[in-house]
XYZ file of C-alpha atoms in Angstrom:
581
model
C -57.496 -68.628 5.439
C -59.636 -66.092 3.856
C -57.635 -63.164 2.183
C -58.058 -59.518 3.420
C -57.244 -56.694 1.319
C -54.883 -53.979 2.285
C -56.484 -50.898 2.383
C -54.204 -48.863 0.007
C -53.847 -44.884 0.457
C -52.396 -42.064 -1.257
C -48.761 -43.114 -2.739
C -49.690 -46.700 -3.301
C -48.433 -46.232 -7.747
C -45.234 -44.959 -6.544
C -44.338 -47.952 -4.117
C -45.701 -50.682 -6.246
C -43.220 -49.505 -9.018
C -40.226 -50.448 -6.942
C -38.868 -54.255 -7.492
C -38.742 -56.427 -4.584
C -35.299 -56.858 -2.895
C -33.912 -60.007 -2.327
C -34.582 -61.330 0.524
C -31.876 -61.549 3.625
C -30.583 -64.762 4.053
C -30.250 -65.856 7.795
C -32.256 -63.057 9.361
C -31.025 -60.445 12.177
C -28.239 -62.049 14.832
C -28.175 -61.333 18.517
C -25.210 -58.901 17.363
C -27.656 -57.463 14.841
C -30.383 -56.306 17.852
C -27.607 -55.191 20.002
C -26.950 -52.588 17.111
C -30.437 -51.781 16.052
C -29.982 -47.998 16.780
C -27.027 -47.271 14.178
C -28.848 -48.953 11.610
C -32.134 -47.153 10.348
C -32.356 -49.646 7.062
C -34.706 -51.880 9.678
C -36.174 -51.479 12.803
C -35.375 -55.350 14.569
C -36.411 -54.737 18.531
C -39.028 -53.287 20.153
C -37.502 -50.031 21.325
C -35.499 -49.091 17.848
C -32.077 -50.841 19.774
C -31.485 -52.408 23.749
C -31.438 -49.659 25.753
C -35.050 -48.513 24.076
C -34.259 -44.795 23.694
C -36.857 -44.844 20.931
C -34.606 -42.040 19.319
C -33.848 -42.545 15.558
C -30.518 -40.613 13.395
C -32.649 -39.887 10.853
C -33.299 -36.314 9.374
C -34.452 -36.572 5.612
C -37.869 -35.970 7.616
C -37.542 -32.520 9.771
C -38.987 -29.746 11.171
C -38.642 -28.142 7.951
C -40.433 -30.277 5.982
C -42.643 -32.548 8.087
C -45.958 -30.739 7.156
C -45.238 -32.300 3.785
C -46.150 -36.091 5.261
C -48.193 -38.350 3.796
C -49.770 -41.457 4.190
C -48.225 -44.137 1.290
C -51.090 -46.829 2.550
C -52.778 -48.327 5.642
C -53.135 -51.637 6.213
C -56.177 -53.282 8.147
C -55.744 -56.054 10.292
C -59.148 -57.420 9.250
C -61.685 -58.664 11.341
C -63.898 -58.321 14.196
C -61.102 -57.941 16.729
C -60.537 -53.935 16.512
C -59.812 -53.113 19.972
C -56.473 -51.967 21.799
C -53.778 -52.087 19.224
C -51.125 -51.466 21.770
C -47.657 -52.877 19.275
C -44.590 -51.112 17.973
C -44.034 -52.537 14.195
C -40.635 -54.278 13.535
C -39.330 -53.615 10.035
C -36.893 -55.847 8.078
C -35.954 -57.584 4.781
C -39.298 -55.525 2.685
C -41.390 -56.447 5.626
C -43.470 -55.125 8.434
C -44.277 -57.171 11.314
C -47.111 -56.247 13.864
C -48.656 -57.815 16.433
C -52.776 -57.011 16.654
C -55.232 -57.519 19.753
C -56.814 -61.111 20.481
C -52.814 -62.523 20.266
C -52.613 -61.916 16.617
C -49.517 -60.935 14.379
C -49.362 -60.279 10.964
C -46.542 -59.430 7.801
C -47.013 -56.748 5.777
C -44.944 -56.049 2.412
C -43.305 -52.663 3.530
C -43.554 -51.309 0.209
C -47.473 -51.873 -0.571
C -49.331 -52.991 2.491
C -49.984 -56.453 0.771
C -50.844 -58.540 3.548
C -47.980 -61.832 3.159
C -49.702 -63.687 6.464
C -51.400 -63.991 9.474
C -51.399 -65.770 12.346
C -54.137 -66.222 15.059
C -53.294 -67.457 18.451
C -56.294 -70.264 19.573
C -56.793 -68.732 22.798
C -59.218 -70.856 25.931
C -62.456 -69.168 26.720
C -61.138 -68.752 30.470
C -58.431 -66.151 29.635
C -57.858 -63.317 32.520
C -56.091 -60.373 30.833
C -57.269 -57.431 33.384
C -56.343 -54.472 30.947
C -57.574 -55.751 27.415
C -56.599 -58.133 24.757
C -53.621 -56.154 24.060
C -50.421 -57.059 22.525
C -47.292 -54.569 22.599
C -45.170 -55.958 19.837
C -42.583 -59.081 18.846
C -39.340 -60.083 18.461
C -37.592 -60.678 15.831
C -34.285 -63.187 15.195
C -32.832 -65.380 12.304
C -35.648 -66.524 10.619
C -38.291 -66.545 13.755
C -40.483 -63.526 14.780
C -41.849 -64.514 18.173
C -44.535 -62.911 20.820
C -45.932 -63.506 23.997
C -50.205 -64.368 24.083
C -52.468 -63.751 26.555
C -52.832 -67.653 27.499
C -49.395 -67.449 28.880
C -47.430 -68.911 25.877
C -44.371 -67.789 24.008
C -44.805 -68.242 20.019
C -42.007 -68.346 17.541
C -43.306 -68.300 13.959
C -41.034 -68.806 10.152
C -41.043 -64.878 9.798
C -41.356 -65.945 5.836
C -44.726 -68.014 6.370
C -46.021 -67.384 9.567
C -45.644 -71.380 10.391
C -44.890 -72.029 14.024
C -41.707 -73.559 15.086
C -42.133 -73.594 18.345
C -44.734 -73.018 21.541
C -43.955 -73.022 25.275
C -46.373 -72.045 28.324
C -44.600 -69.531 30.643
C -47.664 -69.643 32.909
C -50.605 -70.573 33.813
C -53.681 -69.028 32.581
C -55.980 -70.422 34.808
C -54.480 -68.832 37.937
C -54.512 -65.489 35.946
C -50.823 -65.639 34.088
C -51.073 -64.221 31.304
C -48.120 -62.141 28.708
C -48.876 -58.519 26.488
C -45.000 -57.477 26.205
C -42.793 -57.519 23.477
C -40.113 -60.247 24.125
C -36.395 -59.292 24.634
C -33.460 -60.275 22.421
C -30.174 -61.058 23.886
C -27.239 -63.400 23.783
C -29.700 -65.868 21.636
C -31.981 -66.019 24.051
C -35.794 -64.549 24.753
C -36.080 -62.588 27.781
C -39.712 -62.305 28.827
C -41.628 -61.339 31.944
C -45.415 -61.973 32.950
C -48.798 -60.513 33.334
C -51.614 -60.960 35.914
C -50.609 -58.844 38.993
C -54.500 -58.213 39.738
C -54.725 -62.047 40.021
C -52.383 -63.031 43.094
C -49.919 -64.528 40.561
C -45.874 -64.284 41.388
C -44.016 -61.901 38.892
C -40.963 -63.376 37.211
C -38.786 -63.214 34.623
C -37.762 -66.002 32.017
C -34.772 -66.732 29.723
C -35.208 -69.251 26.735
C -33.322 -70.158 24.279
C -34.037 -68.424 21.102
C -34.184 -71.363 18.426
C -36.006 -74.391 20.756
C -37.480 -71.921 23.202
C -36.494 -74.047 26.315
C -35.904 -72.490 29.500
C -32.311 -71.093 30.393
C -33.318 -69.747 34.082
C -36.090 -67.682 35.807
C -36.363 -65.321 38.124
C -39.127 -64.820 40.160
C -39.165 -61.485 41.791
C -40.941 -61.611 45.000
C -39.197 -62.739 47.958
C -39.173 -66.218 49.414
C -39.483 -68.254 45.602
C -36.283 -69.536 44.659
C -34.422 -69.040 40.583
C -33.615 -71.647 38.409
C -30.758 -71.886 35.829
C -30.157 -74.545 33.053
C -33.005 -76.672 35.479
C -31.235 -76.472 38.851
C -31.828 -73.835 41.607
C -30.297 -71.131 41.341
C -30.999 -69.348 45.064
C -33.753 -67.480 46.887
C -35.058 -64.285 45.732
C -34.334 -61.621 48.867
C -34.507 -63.543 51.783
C -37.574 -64.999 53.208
C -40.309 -63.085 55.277
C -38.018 -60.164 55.222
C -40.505 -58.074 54.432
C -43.560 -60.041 53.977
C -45.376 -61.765 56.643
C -46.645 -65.313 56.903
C -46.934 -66.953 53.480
C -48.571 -64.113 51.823
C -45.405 -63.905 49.739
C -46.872 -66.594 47.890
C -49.111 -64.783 45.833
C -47.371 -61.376 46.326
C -47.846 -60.203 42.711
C -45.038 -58.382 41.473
C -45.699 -58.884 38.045
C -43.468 -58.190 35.208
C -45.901 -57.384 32.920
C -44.103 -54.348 30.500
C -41.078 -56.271 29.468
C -37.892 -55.160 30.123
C -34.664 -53.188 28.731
C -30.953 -54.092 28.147
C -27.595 -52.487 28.888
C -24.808 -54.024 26.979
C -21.873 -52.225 28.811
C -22.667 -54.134 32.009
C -24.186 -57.198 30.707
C -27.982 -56.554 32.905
C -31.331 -56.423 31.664
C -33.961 -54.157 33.740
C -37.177 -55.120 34.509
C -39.826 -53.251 36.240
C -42.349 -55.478 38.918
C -45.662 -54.458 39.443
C -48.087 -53.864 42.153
C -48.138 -55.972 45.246
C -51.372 -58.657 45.975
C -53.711 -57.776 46.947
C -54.096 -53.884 46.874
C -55.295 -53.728 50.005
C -51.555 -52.654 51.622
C -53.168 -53.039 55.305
C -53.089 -57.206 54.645
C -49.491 -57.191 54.036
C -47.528 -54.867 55.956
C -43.759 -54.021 55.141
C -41.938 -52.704 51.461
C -43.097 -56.436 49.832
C -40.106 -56.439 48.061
C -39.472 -56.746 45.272
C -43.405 -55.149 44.040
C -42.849 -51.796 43.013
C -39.410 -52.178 41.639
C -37.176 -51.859 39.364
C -34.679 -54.810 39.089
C -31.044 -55.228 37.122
C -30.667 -58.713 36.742
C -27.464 -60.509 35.362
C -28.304 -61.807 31.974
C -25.957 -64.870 32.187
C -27.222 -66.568 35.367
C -30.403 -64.172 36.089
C -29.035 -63.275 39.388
C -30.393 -60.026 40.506
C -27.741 -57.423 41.090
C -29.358 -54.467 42.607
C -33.000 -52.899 43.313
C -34.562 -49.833 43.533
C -37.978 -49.765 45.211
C -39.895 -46.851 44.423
C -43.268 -47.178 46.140
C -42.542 -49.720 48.833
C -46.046 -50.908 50.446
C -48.066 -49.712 47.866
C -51.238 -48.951 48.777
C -52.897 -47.193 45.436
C -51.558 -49.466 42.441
C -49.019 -47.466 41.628
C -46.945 -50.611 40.304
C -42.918 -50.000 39.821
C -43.260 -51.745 35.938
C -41.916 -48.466 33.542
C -39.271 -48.699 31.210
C -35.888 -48.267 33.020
C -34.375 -46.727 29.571
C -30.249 -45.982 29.812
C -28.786 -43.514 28.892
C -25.284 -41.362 29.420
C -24.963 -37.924 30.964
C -22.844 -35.525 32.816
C -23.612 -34.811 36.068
C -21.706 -32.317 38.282
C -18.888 -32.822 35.963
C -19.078 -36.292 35.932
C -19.455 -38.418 32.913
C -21.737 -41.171 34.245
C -24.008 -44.313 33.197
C -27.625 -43.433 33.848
C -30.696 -44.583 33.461
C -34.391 -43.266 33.899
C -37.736 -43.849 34.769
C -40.805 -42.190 35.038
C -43.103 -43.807 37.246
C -46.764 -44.751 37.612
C -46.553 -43.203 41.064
C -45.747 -39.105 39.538
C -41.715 -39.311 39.934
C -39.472 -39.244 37.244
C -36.524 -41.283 38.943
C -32.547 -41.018 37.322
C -30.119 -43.615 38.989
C -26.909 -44.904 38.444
C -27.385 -47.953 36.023
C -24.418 -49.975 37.296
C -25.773 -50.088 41.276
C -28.837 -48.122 41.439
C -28.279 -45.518 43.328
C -30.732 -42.275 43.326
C -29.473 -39.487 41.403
C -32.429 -37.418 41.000
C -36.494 -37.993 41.829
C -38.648 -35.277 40.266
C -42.177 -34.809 40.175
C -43.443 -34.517 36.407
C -47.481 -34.851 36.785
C -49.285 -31.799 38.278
C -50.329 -33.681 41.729
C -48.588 -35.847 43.760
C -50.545 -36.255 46.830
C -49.590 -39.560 48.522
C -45.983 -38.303 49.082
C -45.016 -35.078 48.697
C -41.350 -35.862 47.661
C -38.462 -38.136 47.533
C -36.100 -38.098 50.261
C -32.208 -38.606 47.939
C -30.710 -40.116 51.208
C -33.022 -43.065 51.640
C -34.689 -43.048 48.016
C -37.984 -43.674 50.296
C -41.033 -41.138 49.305
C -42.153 -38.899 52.101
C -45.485 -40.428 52.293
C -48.720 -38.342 53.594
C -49.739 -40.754 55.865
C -53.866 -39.525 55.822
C -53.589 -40.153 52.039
C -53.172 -43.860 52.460
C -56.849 -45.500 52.206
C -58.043 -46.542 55.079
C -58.164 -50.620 56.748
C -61.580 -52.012 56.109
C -63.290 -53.151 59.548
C -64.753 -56.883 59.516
C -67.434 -56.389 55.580
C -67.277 -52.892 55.905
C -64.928 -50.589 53.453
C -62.071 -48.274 54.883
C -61.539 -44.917 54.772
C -62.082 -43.409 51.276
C -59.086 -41.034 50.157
C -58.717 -38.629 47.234
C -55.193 -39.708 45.743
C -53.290 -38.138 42.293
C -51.699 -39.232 40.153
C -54.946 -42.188 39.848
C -53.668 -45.785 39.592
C -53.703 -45.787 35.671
C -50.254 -43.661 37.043
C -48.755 -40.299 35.805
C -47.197 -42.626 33.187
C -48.757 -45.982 32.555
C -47.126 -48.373 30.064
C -46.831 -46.161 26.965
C -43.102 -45.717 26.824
C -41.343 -42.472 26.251
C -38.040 -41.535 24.061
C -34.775 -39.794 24.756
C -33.206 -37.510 21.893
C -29.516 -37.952 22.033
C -29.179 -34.662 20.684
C -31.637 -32.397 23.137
C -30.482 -34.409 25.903
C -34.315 -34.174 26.503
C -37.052 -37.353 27.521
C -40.085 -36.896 26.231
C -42.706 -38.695 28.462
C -46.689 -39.347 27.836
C -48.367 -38.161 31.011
C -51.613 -37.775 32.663
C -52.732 -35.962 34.981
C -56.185 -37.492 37.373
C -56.448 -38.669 40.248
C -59.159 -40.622 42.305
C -61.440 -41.657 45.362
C -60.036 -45.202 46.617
C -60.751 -47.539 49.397
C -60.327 -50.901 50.903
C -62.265 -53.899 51.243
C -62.106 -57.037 52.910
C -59.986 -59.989 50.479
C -58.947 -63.286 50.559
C -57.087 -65.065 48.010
C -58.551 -67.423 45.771
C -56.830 -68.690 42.448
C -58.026 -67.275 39.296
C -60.052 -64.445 41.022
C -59.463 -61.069 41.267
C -56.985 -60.267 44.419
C -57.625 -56.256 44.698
C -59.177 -55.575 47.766
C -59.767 -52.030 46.478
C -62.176 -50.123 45.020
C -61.941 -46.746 43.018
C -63.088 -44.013 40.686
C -61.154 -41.880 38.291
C -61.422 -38.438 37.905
C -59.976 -35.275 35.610
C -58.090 -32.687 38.097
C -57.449 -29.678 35.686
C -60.550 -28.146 32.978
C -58.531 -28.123 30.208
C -56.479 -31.794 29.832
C -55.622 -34.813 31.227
C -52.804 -35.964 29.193
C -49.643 -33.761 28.428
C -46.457 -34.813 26.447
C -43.702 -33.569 28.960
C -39.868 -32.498 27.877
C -37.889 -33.494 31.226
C -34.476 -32.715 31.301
C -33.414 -35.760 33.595
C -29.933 -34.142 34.708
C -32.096 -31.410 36.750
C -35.370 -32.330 36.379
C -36.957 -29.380 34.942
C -39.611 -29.549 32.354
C -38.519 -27.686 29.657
C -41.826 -27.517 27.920
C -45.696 -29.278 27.858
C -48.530 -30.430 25.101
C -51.774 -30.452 26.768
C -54.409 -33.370 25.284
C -58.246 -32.985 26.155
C -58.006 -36.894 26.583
C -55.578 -39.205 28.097
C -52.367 -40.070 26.318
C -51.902 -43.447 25.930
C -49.321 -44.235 23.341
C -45.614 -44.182 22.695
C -43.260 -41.809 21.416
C -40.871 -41.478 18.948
C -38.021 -38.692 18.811
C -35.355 -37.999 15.838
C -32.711 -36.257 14.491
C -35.021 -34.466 12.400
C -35.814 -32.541 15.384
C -38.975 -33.965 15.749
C -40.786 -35.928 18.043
C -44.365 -38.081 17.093
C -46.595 -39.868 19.805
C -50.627 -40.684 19.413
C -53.401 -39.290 20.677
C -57.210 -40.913 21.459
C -58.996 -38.576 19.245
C -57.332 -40.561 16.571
C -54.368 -37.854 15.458
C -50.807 -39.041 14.807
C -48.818 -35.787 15.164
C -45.391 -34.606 15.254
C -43.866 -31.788 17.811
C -40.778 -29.730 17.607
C -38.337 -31.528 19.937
C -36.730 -28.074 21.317
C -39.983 -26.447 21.387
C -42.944 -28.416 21.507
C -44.693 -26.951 18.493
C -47.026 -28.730 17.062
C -45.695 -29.364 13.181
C -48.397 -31.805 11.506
C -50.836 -34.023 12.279
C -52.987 -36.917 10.251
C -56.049 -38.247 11.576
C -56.052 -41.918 11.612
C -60.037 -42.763 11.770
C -59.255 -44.680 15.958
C -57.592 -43.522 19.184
C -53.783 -44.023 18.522
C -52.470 -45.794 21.262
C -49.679 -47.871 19.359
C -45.562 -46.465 19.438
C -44.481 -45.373 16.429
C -41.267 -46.160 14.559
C -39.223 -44.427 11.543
C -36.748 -45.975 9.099
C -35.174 -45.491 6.424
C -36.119 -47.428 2.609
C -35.078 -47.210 -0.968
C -33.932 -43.663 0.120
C -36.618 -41.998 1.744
C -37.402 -42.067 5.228
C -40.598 -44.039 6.561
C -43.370 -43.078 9.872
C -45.256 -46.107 10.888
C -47.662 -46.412 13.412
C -50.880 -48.835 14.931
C -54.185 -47.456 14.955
C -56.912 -48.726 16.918
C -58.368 -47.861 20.160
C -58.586 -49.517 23.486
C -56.160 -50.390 26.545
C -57.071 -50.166 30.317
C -58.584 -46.562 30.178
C -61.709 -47.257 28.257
C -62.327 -50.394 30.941
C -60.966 -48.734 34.166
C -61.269 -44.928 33.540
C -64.735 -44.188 35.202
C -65.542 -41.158 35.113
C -62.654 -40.062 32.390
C -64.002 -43.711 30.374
C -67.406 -42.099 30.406
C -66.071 -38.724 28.713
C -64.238 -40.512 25.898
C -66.935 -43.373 24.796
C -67.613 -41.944 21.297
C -63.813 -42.896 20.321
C -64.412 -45.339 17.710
C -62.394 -48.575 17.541
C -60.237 -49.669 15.432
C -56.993 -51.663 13.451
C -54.976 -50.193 11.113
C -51.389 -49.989 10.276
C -50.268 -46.718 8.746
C -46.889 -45.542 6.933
C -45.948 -42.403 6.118
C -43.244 -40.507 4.148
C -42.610 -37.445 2.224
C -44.292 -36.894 -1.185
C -41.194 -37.681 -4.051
C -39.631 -34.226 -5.598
């Protein structure tokens, strides 16, 4: 394999000096993962620990002294594949791991950039990804670093040599299955979902074992298809043509596509579904549970124990696939086990982890015009009926309706961070909406199942993404960060006070987490719309992010796509720290 060079920046003497630790015999347990968020040293799941509160104790790097960052190098991923670098790096044992577009991941020496090796998934020419060639991160356990590809496979690679160990299909690619998300760790086993909503395919989510990567159980997620564990059934999903009609459950969507979260204290993992098939809601009337959700399913047997439906019968794409990130609060007095999610659909949802009720449903974009609330007693949204496009009659297209937030969502898949010590989430919004209608459909594998057509369009003069400070125990929005463009990347927060995300004009910049002043910023030569991590090596503390525009807006943002073409493309990984006294 031809050798790249590392593109090496400003600090590069000063981290070449350092000898090499030893490497870490064994590699990172299931125990390890569960406690990735006390220990800074590394950074060993996507999500900096299980519930994915992206929050970091660090505070060498602060408000204080955070205009003082600099790069130490950046690292190109080579090639002709610069598009969409979606991943969050892991860090551990002198080593940064990142996944790149085109099913790609690479090692990095933490300390210089050196590229150690590369791997290149062989993907089929018939592929069916429907928002890029994206990959969101890997996994990391023992001595295996593994990652989902867009062919549908699961790859676990010698996180030493980048040899495989082992590959196993999760789907197939030919009927549009295909996987972007950063795998789950837990109990030795690799918790996964699926892509390919847009393609009729049936959302699930799969448990293999970590070191052979053979199945443990699924759980598909639409009603009617029946789980599996250790290779017998393991009962129905919801009960049959509950709220589907005919077969059409069959290729109901669903799809599981952003990965999911885990909660230790009550031994669930949460996993959002996506939209229903086809978009077209007037084919398939009732909730089509479970689309639109957002599932707790028991890790052990993956038996789902509650759901929470926020759009039932989507009609606009809003999907139900966000983070679901926990997190303790007090409410009324009350100490209590939360979690929250701010949805594609303009509500910022806080239930009760351990049976999902509804706590609290706040709207955090600027228009929510398909429902104009959430009614606490049902958890339903009080839809605006005339808002819901219109049935198409025999070839001809229904009713065209203006809707906001646009179905790239008020959030889309970019995840957001909690601060344990604000008590704040910090969430990457937008803020557009669009003209949508229906067509006539009919389902054929490996085609496109919308039904729906669309165009997006800006709704304020002066932004369309904002970086939002929600306080999730009364909803409030304790302060905003208007971008010209779209945001589109993840966020970090610390105990430095600080909080980083991306933007597409190709800035990595850090806020005041109280405040929302802007502290620094570094321009990074692509749209950023990677998650960045911090950690903490040889003594100083480190800011990584990916660089390296692309994602669903620049191939599904119409109008908004058309304002932002100039962004140039890119991959690069970057690290940061302060400049030694």
């Amino acid at each position: 394999m031809k050798r790249r060079f590392s593109t090496l920046i400003a600090g590069l003497a000063a981290a070449t000096s350092l000898a090499a630790a030893p490497a870490i015999a064994g590699g990172p347990t299931s125990a390890d993962i569960v406690n990735d968020a006390a220990t800074p040293g590394d950074v060993i799941s996507y999500g900096m620990g299980p519930w994915q509160q992206r929050f970091s104790t660090l505070d060498k790097l602060n408000t204080q002294n955070v205009t003082k960052l600099i790069p130490v190098f950046g690292a190109s991923l080579g090639g002709e594949k610069q598009r969409g670098q979606e991943a969050q790096p892991l860090v551990y044992d002198g080593t940064i791991y990142v996944t790149g577009s085109y099913s790609r991941l690479f090692a990095f020496d933490a300390r210089t950039g050196e590229k150690k090796w590369e791997y290149n998934a062989r993907l089929p020419d018939g592929i069916m990804p429907c928002c890029d060639v994206v990959n969101r991160g890997a996994a990391i356990h023992g001595d295996k670093v593994i990652f989902a590809t867009l062919d549908a496979h699961l790859v676990a690679l010698d996180r030493h040599t980048g040899k495989v160990l082992w590959n196993k299909k999760t789907g197939e690619y030919q009927a549009g299955y295909s996987a972007t998300a950063a795998p789950l760790i837990v109990k030795d086993m690799v918790i996964t979902g699926n892509s390919g909503g847009e393609f009729g395919i049936v959302g699930a989510v799969q448990a293999r074992n970590v070191d052979t990567g053979e199945l443990v159980w699924e759980r598909p997620v639409i009603e009617g298809h029946v789980g599996t564990l250790k290779g017998q059934p393991n009962g129905m999903t919801g009960k049959l043509n509950a709220s589907w009609t005919g077969d059409l459950w069959k290729t109901g969507g669903g799809a599981t596509w952003l990965g999911g979260t885990y909660d230790p204290s009550t031994n669930t993992v949460f996993f959002g579904t996506g939209n229903p098939g086809p978009w077209n809601s007037h084919l398939r009337p009732g909730d089509n549970l479970y689309s639109a959700s957002t599932l707790a399913i028991d890790v052990d047997t993956g038996v789902i124990k509650w759901h929470y439906q926020t759009t039932p019968h989507d009609g606009w794409d809003f999907d139900g696939v966000n983070e679901f990130v926990p997190f303790d609060a007090t409410i009324k007095g009350k100490p209590m086990k939360l979690g929250a999610k701010a949805d594609r659909n303009g509500y910022f949802y806080v239930l009760d982890r351990t049976n999902g009720k509804l706590m609290g449903a706040h709207k955090f974009v600027m228009q929510t015009t398909w429902a104009n609330g959430i009614d606490l007693k049902t958890g339903r949204p009080n839809y605006v009926p005339e808002n819901r496009p219109g049935a198409p009659d025999a070839a001809v297209k229904g009713k065209s309706v203006f809707a906001s937030p646009s179905f790239l969502g008020g959030k889309n898949w970019m995840p957001m961070a909690f601060s344990q010590d604000t008590g704040l989430f910090y969430v990457p919004s937008n803020d557009w909406g669009m003209d949508i209608w229906n067509e006539p459909i009919a389902y054929k594998k490996g085609a496109a199942y919308l039904g729906a057509g669309f165009t997006i369009k800006p709704i304020a003069d002066d932004h369309i993404g904002a970086l939002r400070a929600m306080d999730p125990t009364t909803g409030k929005i304790v302060w905003e960060y208007k971008n010209k463009a779209p945001l589109w990347g993840g966020v970090l927060a610390t105990r430095g006070n600080l909080v980083f995300t991306g933007t597409p004009e190709g800035f990595l910049k850090a806020f005041d987490a109280k405040t929302g002043a802007e502290l620094w910023k570094f321009q990074t030569g692509s749209g950023v719309v990677g998650s960045p991590i911090t950690w903490e090596q040889d003594g100083e503390q480190f800011v990584a992010v990916m660089s390296g525009w692309g994602g669903a807006v620049p191939l599904w943002g119409g109008e908004v796509a058309k304002t932002f073409k100039e962004i140039s493309q890119g991959g690069m990984l970057w690290v940061f720290k302060l400049p030694k006294q």
